[in-house]
Amino acid sequence: MTGTDRRSLVQDRFTQVFGGQPTHWVQAPGRVDLMGSHTDYNQGYVLTMSIDRSTWIAARPRPDRVVAIDSINLDARVEFSLDDIQPDPAARWADYVKGVAHTFGAEGYALRGFDGVIHSTVPLSSGLSSSAALEVATAMLFKELGGWVIEPLQIALLCQRAENQFVGVNCGILDQYTSVHGQAGCAVLLDCRHLTGQATAIDPGIQVVICDTRFKRELSGSEYAERRAQCEEGAAILARHYPEIRALRDATLAQLDAHAGDLPDVVQRRARFIIEENQRVLDLSGALAAGDRAAIRALAAASFAGARDLYAISVPAMESMMAAMLAAPGAIGARQAGAGFGGCMVAFVERDRVAQFIPAARDAYQQATNREPHVYAVTAAPGAGALDPA
Ligand code: GLA
């Protein structure tokens, strides 16, 4: 869909649902992690990229304190009062909007009611952060309507808080940070302790391709929380020997090896993955910028092997996709993305072979699993912000 078609779709829907025209337009992108699975809540590094798939909200302020939101993707509508914000298990999608209103309101940011139409090209529940895109788009809209002066980092942190406390998913900062701070044309090396990002070039001959297994993952499931707790346990045990360790980000493999016997076996495996993955993030940033194909391939393969064997976030559909991606023409390297347990994976592909890569990866995966994947190229898109009114 072109930008113009998307504008007309959203505008027509607004007119049909609310009458008249929207006055404010905002966008927030999804993201893909190029390296760094589960490193964010260990205060480590992630090489992340905001993608040209985004959530838009077109809105018009209301005179009262009501928010009326309509989702084109879900063909659903919700209304709530800014003076009584309650989650609703029957309309979970709206909890992301409500959570943002609740969290920013509690911090003293003035909220205005609005009528709004939401449209997303980030596939829902597939590991590309459609939830963060909705949260950040909502925050951007309230900011525009309320004329707030607010640091971008504060927007990311409060959106994360909304997801942690209102929605009830204990995610790290990766998704919200990327949606706010993503940069067009490059990846971002995110330091999750210092909350700083460094623009990182991707060799122009390399294309990032999303390979969605379309095997559904459940992020709020217990697995994510369990991994997080195991990492915290590992860091706490190592800290008894090395007081400078506050999180696994601070630990080295030598320290882990020296005290491996003190850690329950499963905790030791989780910690090893995180420590190795952190180093791979730094190594991949250099390799992607330099276009070092052999290094990219080896780092991505090691990341997937660790995700499968040490962190245990792979599922058979992901193994089938790995094989399909690596066998397709132009493949440089491939790995998991997002939280794992299905969802999207990511391939680094020779730009001039993408047209051959896509059908080959798709067909091979479909043959192996009987499931039709979605395979498409993505480019690094700008972080969230206002769009010009139509
Ligand atoms: C999800 C979470 C992120 C991050 C990734 C795994 O996307 O929302 O905070 O932990 O999983 O890297």
Short mmCIF file of C-alpha atoms and ligand atoms in Angstrom, two decimals:
data_model
loop_
_atom_site.label_atom_id
_atom_site.label_comp_id
_atom_site.label_asym_id
_atom_site.label_seq_id
_atom_site.Cartn_x
_atom_site.Cartn_y
_atom_site.Cartn_z
CA MET A 1 0.00 0.00 0.00
CA THR A 2 1.42 3.43 -0.92
CA GLY A 3 1.46 6.25 1.64
CA THR A 4 -1.28 8.01 -0.33
CA ASP A 5 -3.54 4.96 -0.35
CA ARG A 6 -2.97 4.53 3.36
CA ARG A 7 -3.91 8.17 3.99
CA SER A 8 -7.17 7.75 2.05
CA LEU A 9 -8.00 4.50 3.83
CA VAL A 10 -7.57 6.08 7.27
CA GLN A 11 -9.22 9.35 6.33
CA ASP A 12 -12.26 7.62 4.83
CA ARG A 13 -12.63 5.47 7.88
CA PHE A 14 -12.44 8.52 10.13
CA THR A 15 -15.16 10.28 8.17
CA GLN A 16 -17.32 7.18 8.20
CA VAL A 17 -16.94 6.53 11.96
CA PHE A 18 -16.69 10.00 13.46
CA GLY A 19 -17.73 12.38 10.64
CA GLY A 20 -15.53 15.22 9.36
CA GLN A 21 -11.75 15.11 9.18
CA PRO A 22 -8.88 14.24 11.53
CA THR A 23 -6.67 17.17 12.52
CA HIS A 24 -3.64 15.30 13.91
CA TRP A 25 -1.66 12.42 12.44
CA VAL A 26 1.10 10.47 14.18
CA GLN A 27 3.16 7.39 13.36
CA ALA A 28 5.33 4.98 15.34
CA PRO A 29 7.36 2.17 13.72
CA GLY A 30 7.80 -1.49 14.64
CA ARG A 31 11.30 -2.88 15.08
CA VAL A 32 13.49 -5.85 14.40
CA ASP A 33 16.46 -6.81 16.53
CA LEU A 34 19.43 -7.66 14.30
CA MET A 35 21.34 -9.08 17.29
CA GLY A 36 20.70 -9.22 21.03
CA SER A 37 17.91 -11.57 22.12
CA HIS A 38 16.78 -11.00 25.70
CA THR A 39 19.81 -8.83 26.45
CA ASP A 40 17.74 -5.71 27.15
CA TYR A 41 16.47 -6.72 30.59
CA ASN A 42 20.02 -7.82 31.43
CA GLN A 43 21.12 -4.20 30.91
CA GLY A 44 23.11 -5.28 27.88
CA TYR A 45 23.31 -4.30 24.23
CA VAL A 46 20.98 -4.75 21.27
CA LEU A 47 21.56 -3.96 17.61
CA THR A 48 18.08 -2.83 16.68
CA MET A 49 16.35 -1.30 13.67
CA SER A 50 13.06 0.58 13.34
CA ILE A 51 11.28 -0.73 10.25
CA ASP A 52 9.09 0.69 7.50
CA ARG A 53 6.04 -0.93 9.09
CA SER A 54 4.24 1.40 11.45
CA THR A 55 1.15 2.24 13.44
CA TRP A 56 -0.70 5.40 12.50
CA ILE A 57 -3.32 7.27 14.47
CA ALA A 58 -5.40 9.99 12.82
CA ALA A 59 -7.32 11.98 15.41
CA ARG A 60 -9.30 15.05 16.31
CA PRO A 61 -9.53 16.46 19.84
CA ARG A 62 -12.87 16.32 21.65
CA PRO A 63 -14.30 18.90 24.02
CA ASP A 64 -14.89 16.28 26.72
CA ARG A 65 -12.57 13.80 28.51
CA VAL A 66 -13.51 10.82 26.38
CA VAL A 67 -11.20 8.84 24.12
CA ALA A 68 -12.96 7.02 21.27
CA ILE A 69 -10.68 4.73 19.27
CA ASP A 70 -11.42 2.71 16.20
CA SER A 71 -9.06 0.02 14.90
CA ILE A 72 -9.13 -0.62 11.17
CA ASN A 73 -7.10 -3.82 11.52
CA LEU A 74 -9.39 -5.36 14.12
CA ASP A 75 -12.60 -3.65 12.96
CA ALA A 76 -13.30 -2.80 16.58
CA ARG A 77 -14.12 0.33 18.59
CA VAL A 78 -13.63 1.27 22.24
CA GLU A 79 -14.57 4.37 24.25
CA PHE A 80 -13.30 5.27 27.68
CA SER A 81 -13.17 8.25 30.01
CA LEU A 82 -9.81 9.74 30.94
CA ASP A 83 -11.17 10.03 34.48
CA ASP A 84 -11.82 6.30 34.88
CA ILE A 85 -9.27 4.18 33.02
CA GLN A 86 -9.73 0.43 33.50
CA PRO A 87 -8.21 -2.49 31.59
CA ASP A 88 -10.66 -4.70 29.73
CA PRO A 89 -9.81 -8.37 29.12
CA ALA A 90 -12.42 -8.41 26.34
CA ALA A 91 -10.59 -5.67 24.38
CA ARG A 92 -6.93 -6.18 25.18
CA TRP A 93 -5.77 -4.11 22.19
CA ALA A 94 -7.25 -0.98 23.75
CA ASP A 95 -5.31 -1.59 26.97
CA TYR A 96 -2.18 -0.30 25.22
CA VAL A 97 -3.90 3.02 24.55
CA LYS A 98 -5.47 3.13 28.02
CA GLY A 99 -2.19 2.16 29.68
CA VAL A 100 -0.40 5.06 28.03
CA ALA A 101 -3.16 7.50 29.06
CA HIS A 102 -3.08 6.16 32.60
CA THR A 103 0.70 6.23 32.95
CA PHE A 104 1.35 9.68 31.45
CA GLY A 105 -1.67 11.10 33.31
CA ALA A 106 -0.29 9.78 36.61
CA GLU A 107 3.00 11.55 35.81
CA GLY A 108 1.15 14.85 35.50
CA TYR A 109 0.99 15.20 31.72
CA ALA A 110 -2.27 16.90 30.66
CA LEU A 111 -4.48 14.60 28.60
CA ARG A 112 -7.11 15.64 26.05
CA GLY A 113 -9.94 13.44 24.83
CA PHE A 114 -9.98 12.57 21.13
CA ASP A 115 -11.63 10.59 18.38
CA GLY A 116 -9.01 8.49 16.64
CA VAL A 117 -8.60 5.87 13.94
CA ILE A 118 -5.72 3.41 14.30
CA HIS A 119 -4.11 1.62 11.39
CA SER A 120 -1.09 -0.65 11.61
CA THR A 121 1.15 -2.21 8.99
CA VAL A 122 3.16 -3.91 11.75
CA PRO A 123 1.77 -7.45 11.79
CA LEU A 124 0.11 -8.08 15.15
CA SER A 125 1.64 -10.55 17.66
CA SER A 126 4.48 -11.57 15.39
CA GLY A 127 7.51 -10.26 17.26
CA LEU A 128 7.92 -6.91 15.48
CA SER A 129 6.58 -4.88 18.41
CA SER A 130 3.13 -3.93 17.24
CA SER A 131 2.27 -3.24 20.89
CA ALA A 132 5.12 -0.80 21.42
CA ALA A 133 4.23 0.91 18.13
CA LEU A 134 0.68 1.42 19.40
CA GLU A 135 1.87 2.68 22.79
CA VAL A 136 4.37 5.09 21.30
CA ALA A 137 1.91 6.35 18.66
CA THR A 138 -0.62 7.00 21.43
CA ALA A 139 1.94 8.90 23.49
CA MET A 140 2.93 10.98 20.44
CA LEU A 141 -0.72 11.83 19.85
CA PHE A 142 -1.33 12.92 23.46
CA LYS A 143 1.88 14.96 23.23
CA GLU A 144 0.68 16.75 20.11
CA LEU A 145 -2.80 17.35 21.51
CA GLY A 146 -1.52 18.52 24.90
CA GLY A 147 1.46 20.54 23.62
CA TRP A 148 3.77 18.70 26.00
CA VAL A 149 7.45 19.41 26.27
CA ILE A 150 8.96 15.98 26.94
CA GLU A 151 12.25 14.24 26.25
CA PRO A 152 12.00 11.39 23.73
CA LEU A 153 13.65 9.01 26.22
CA GLN A 154 10.96 9.81 28.77
CA ILE A 155 8.31 8.82 26.21
CA ALA A 156 10.00 5.45 25.71
CA LEU A 157 10.36 4.83 29.45
CA LEU A 158 6.77 5.74 30.28
CA CYS A 159 5.44 3.59 27.43
CA GLN A 160 7.48 0.70 28.82
CA ARG A 161 5.99 1.39 32.25
CA ALA A 162 2.49 1.33 30.73
CA GLU A 163 3.21 -2.11 29.29
CA ASN A 164 4.81 -3.39 32.52
CA GLN A 165 2.23 -2.07 34.94
CA PHE A 166 -1.04 -1.56 33.07
CA VAL A 167 -0.90 -4.28 30.42
CA GLY A 168 1.07 -6.57 32.73
CA VAL A 169 3.90 -7.66 30.42
CA ASN A 170 7.31 -7.31 32.07
CA CYS A 171 9.19 -6.37 28.88
CA GLY A 172 12.52 -4.56 28.70
CA ILE A 173 13.14 -1.19 27.02
CA LEU A 174 14.06 -2.46 23.54
CA ASP A 175 10.74 -2.12 21.74
CA GLN A 176 9.67 1.29 23.01
CA TYR A 177 13.18 2.74 22.73
CA THR A 178 13.47 1.64 19.10
CA SER A 179 10.05 2.94 18.13
CA VAL A 180 10.93 6.36 19.57
CA HIS A 181 14.61 6.62 18.65
CA GLY A 182 14.87 4.56 15.46
CA GLN A 183 16.74 6.20 12.61
CA ALA A 184 16.11 6.09 8.88
CA GLY A 185 18.78 4.30 6.90
CA CYS A 186 20.73 2.69 9.73
CA ALA A 187 20.59 0.36 12.69
CA VAL A 188 20.98 1.56 16.28
CA LEU A 189 23.39 0.06 18.79
CA LEU A 190 21.38 0.38 21.99
CA ASP A 191 23.01 0.30 25.41
CA CYS A 192 20.19 -0.78 27.71
CA ARG A 193 21.93 0.34 30.91
CA HIS A 194 22.84 3.85 29.86
CA LEU A 195 19.85 4.14 27.52
CA THR A 196 21.94 5.54 24.73
CA GLY A 197 21.85 4.64 21.05
CA GLN A 198 24.55 4.87 18.45
CA ALA A 199 23.68 5.02 14.75
CA THR A 200 25.28 2.03 13.04
CA ALA A 201 25.66 1.71 9.29
CA ILE A 202 24.58 -1.37 7.37
CA ASP A 203 26.65 -2.17 4.28
CA PRO A 204 24.52 -0.93 1.35
CA GLY A 205 24.81 -4.30 -0.39
CA ILE A 206 22.99 -6.04 2.47
CA GLN A 207 19.20 -6.18 2.79
CA VAL A 208 17.37 -7.07 5.99
CA VAL A 209 14.53 -9.53 5.28
CA ILE A 210 11.81 -10.54 7.73
CA CYS A 211 10.79 -14.20 7.65
CA ASP A 212 7.62 -14.62 9.67
CA THR A 213 7.05 -18.27 10.65
CA ARG A 214 3.41 -17.34 11.40
CA PHE A 215 3.66 -19.72 14.29
CA LYS A 216 2.00 -17.78 17.07
CA ARG A 217 4.00 -16.78 20.06
CA GLU A 218 2.61 -15.74 23.42
CA LEU A 219 4.80 -13.05 24.96
CA SER A 220 2.88 -12.54 28.15
CA GLY A 221 3.21 -16.28 28.77
CA SER A 222 5.20 -17.54 31.68
CA GLU A 223 8.27 -18.39 29.58
CA TYR A 224 9.42 -14.78 29.23
CA ALA A 225 9.07 -14.08 32.95
CA GLU A 226 10.84 -17.33 33.74
CA ARG A 227 13.85 -16.46 31.54
CA ARG A 228 14.04 -13.08 33.19
CA ALA A 229 13.99 -14.58 36.69
CA GLN A 230 16.69 -17.11 35.73
CA CYS A 231 18.95 -14.32 34.48
CA GLU A 232 18.45 -12.35 37.69
CA GLU A 233 19.26 -15.45 39.72
CA GLY A 234 22.45 -16.01 37.70
CA ALA A 235 23.56 -12.39 38.20
CA ALA A 236 22.82 -12.56 41.94
CA ILE A 237 24.90 -15.72 42.40
CA LEU A 238 27.84 -14.33 40.44
CA ALA A 239 27.61 -11.07 42.41
CA ARG A 240 28.49 -12.98 45.60
CA HIS A 241 31.92 -13.55 44.08
CA TYR A 242 32.17 -10.37 42.03
CA PRO A 243 30.36 -7.49 43.75
CA GLU A 244 30.70 -5.29 40.66
CA ILE A 245 28.19 -7.54 38.83
CA ARG A 246 24.80 -5.80 38.96
CA ALA A 247 23.35 -7.58 35.94
CA LEU A 248 24.56 -10.21 33.46
CA ARG A 249 25.84 -7.36 31.33
CA ASP A 250 28.70 -7.01 33.81
CA ALA A 251 29.68 -10.69 33.84
CA THR A 252 32.38 -12.33 31.69
CA LEU A 253 32.55 -15.90 30.44
CA ALA A 254 35.69 -16.44 32.55
CA GLN A 255 33.75 -15.46 35.69
CA LEU A 256 30.88 -17.74 34.72
CA ASP A 257 33.26 -20.64 34.04
CA ALA A 258 35.02 -20.12 37.36
CA HIS A 259 31.74 -20.47 39.28
CA ALA A 260 29.58 -22.53 36.92
CA GLY A 261 29.16 -25.15 39.64
CA ASP A 262 27.45 -22.62 41.93
CA LEU A 263 24.66 -22.00 39.44
CA PRO A 264 21.80 -24.40 38.77
CA ASP A 265 22.47 -25.93 35.36
CA VAL A 266 19.60 -24.20 33.62
CA VAL A 267 20.60 -20.82 35.08
CA GLN A 268 24.18 -21.37 33.94
CA ARG A 269 22.97 -22.02 30.37
CA ARG A 270 20.78 -18.91 30.32
CA ALA A 271 23.63 -16.76 31.66
CA ARG A 272 26.08 -18.15 29.12
CA PHE A 273 23.75 -17.27 26.27
CA ILE A 274 23.28 -13.68 27.49
CA ILE A 275 26.99 -13.07 28.05
CA GLU A 276 27.85 -14.46 24.60
CA GLU A 277 24.96 -12.69 22.89
CA ASN A 278 26.03 -9.34 24.32
CA GLN A 279 29.45 -9.71 22.75
CA ARG A 280 27.85 -10.77 19.46
CA VAL A 281 25.91 -7.49 19.38
CA LEU A 282 29.14 -5.51 19.48
CA ASP A 283 30.78 -7.81 16.94
CA LEU A 284 27.84 -7.70 14.53
CA SER A 285 27.72 -3.89 14.54
CA GLY A 286 31.23 -3.84 13.16
CA ALA A 287 30.62 -6.70 10.73
CA LEU A 288 27.41 -5.21 9.30
CA ALA A 289 29.01 -1.84 8.73
CA ALA A 290 32.05 -3.42 7.09
CA GLY A 291 29.97 -5.88 5.08
CA ASP A 292 32.00 -8.78 6.49
CA ARG A 293 29.79 -11.61 5.19
CA ALA A 294 31.66 -14.47 6.86
CA ALA A 295 31.45 -12.79 10.26
CA ILE A 296 27.76 -11.95 9.83
CA ARG A 297 26.99 -15.55 8.93
CA ALA A 298 28.95 -16.99 11.85
CA LEU A 299 27.56 -14.54 14.42
CA ALA A 300 23.95 -15.06 13.33
CA ALA A 301 24.40 -18.86 13.35
CA ALA A 302 25.92 -18.79 16.83
CA SER A 303 23.06 -16.59 18.05
CA PHE A 304 20.46 -19.04 16.78
CA ALA A 305 22.33 -22.05 18.17
CA GLY A 306 22.50 -20.35 21.58
CA ALA A 307 18.83 -19.36 21.45
CA ARG A 308 17.96 -22.99 20.75
CA ASP A 309 20.41 -24.88 22.97
CA LEU A 310 21.09 -22.50 25.87
CA TYR A 311 18.18 -20.09 26.10
CA ALA A 312 15.56 -22.56 24.83
CA ILE A 313 13.40 -20.06 22.97
CA SER A 314 13.32 -21.91 19.65
CA VAL A 315 10.46 -24.06 18.37
CA PRO A 316 10.46 -26.52 15.43
CA ALA A 317 8.92 -23.94 13.09
CA MET A 318 11.93 -21.69 13.72
CA GLU A 319 14.35 -24.51 12.87
CA SER A 320 12.51 -25.10 9.61
CA MET A 321 12.69 -21.40 8.83
CA MET A 322 16.41 -21.30 9.66
CA ALA A 323 17.05 -24.09 7.15
CA ALA A 324 14.84 -22.41 4.53
CA MET A 325 16.55 -19.03 4.94
CA LEU A 326 20.09 -20.38 4.83
CA ALA A 327 19.42 -22.47 1.71
CA ALA A 328 17.84 -19.60 -0.25
CA PRO A 329 19.86 -17.70 -2.89
CA GLY A 330 21.67 -14.64 -1.58
CA ALA A 331 21.48 -15.64 2.09
CA ILE A 332 24.36 -14.22 4.11
CA GLY A 333 23.14 -15.16 7.58
CA ALA A 334 19.95 -15.65 9.58
CA ARG A 335 18.72 -15.82 13.15
CA GLN A 336 15.72 -15.49 15.48
CA ALA A 337 14.14 -12.13 16.31
CA GLY A 338 11.96 -10.76 19.09
CA ALA A 339 11.28 -12.95 22.09
CA GLY A 340 11.40 -16.23 20.12
CA PHE A 341 8.85 -19.07 20.47
CA GLY A 342 7.84 -18.62 16.82
CA GLY A 343 7.01 -15.26 15.28
CA CYS A 344 9.41 -13.46 12.98
CA MET A 345 13.00 -14.31 12.18
CA VAL A 346 15.51 -12.17 10.31
CA ALA A 347 17.82 -12.82 7.37
CA PHE A 348 20.70 -10.76 5.98
CA VAL A 349 20.52 -11.09 2.22
CA GLU A 350 22.59 -9.87 -0.75
CA ARG A 351 20.54 -6.91 -1.96
CA ASP A 352 20.74 -7.98 -5.60
CA ARG A 353 19.44 -11.47 -4.77
CA VAL A 354 16.41 -10.51 -2.66
CA ALA A 355 13.98 -11.21 -5.50
CA GLN A 356 15.25 -14.81 -5.66
CA PHE A 357 15.63 -15.20 -1.90
CA ILE A 358 12.02 -14.40 -1.02
CA PRO A 359 10.18 -17.10 -3.03
CA ALA A 360 12.86 -19.72 -2.30
CA ALA A 361 12.73 -19.21 1.48
CA ARG A 362 8.94 -19.08 1.40
CA ASP A 363 8.51 -22.26 -0.61
CA ALA A 364 11.08 -24.27 1.32
CA TYR A 365 9.50 -23.35 4.67
CA GLN A 366 6.00 -24.03 3.40
CA GLN A 367 7.02 -27.44 2.11
CA ALA A 368 8.63 -28.34 5.40
CA THR A 369 5.82 -27.13 7.67
CA ASN A 370 2.63 -26.87 5.62
CA ARG A 371 2.38 -23.35 6.93
CA GLU A 372 2.51 -20.31 4.66
CA PRO A 373 5.10 -17.81 5.93
CA HIS A 374 5.36 -14.09 5.22
CA VAL A 375 8.73 -13.10 3.81
CA TYR A 376 9.48 -9.46 2.99
CA ALA A 377 12.32 -6.94 2.90
CA VAL A 378 12.34 -4.10 5.41
CA THR A 379 14.31 -0.88 5.54
CA ALA A 380 15.27 1.30 8.48
CA ALA A 381 12.58 3.94 8.95
CA PRO A 382 12.48 7.08 11.13
CA GLY A 383 11.38 6.91 14.75
CA ALA A 384 7.94 8.02 15.92
CA GLY A 385 6.54 11.49 15.37
CA ALA A 386 3.84 13.64 13.89
CA LEU A 387 2.90 13.25 10.24
CA ASP A 388 1.79 16.28 8.24
CA PRO A 389 -1.99 16.71 8.44
CA ALA A 390 -3.56 15.47 5.21
C1 GLA B 1 10.28 -8.73 23.60
C2 GLA B 1 10.37 -7.72 24.73
C3 GLA B 1 11.69 -6.96 24.66
C4 GLA B 1 12.88 -7.91 24.57
C5 GLA B 1 12.64 -8.96 23.50
C6 GLA B 1 13.70 -10.04 23.50
O1 GLA B 1 10.23 -8.06 22.37
O2 GLA B 1 9.30 -6.81 24.64
O3 GLA B 1 11.82 -6.09 25.77
O4 GLA B 1 13.13 -8.50 25.82
O5 GLA B 1 11.39 -9.60 23.64
O6 GLA B 1 14.95 -9.51 23.18
#
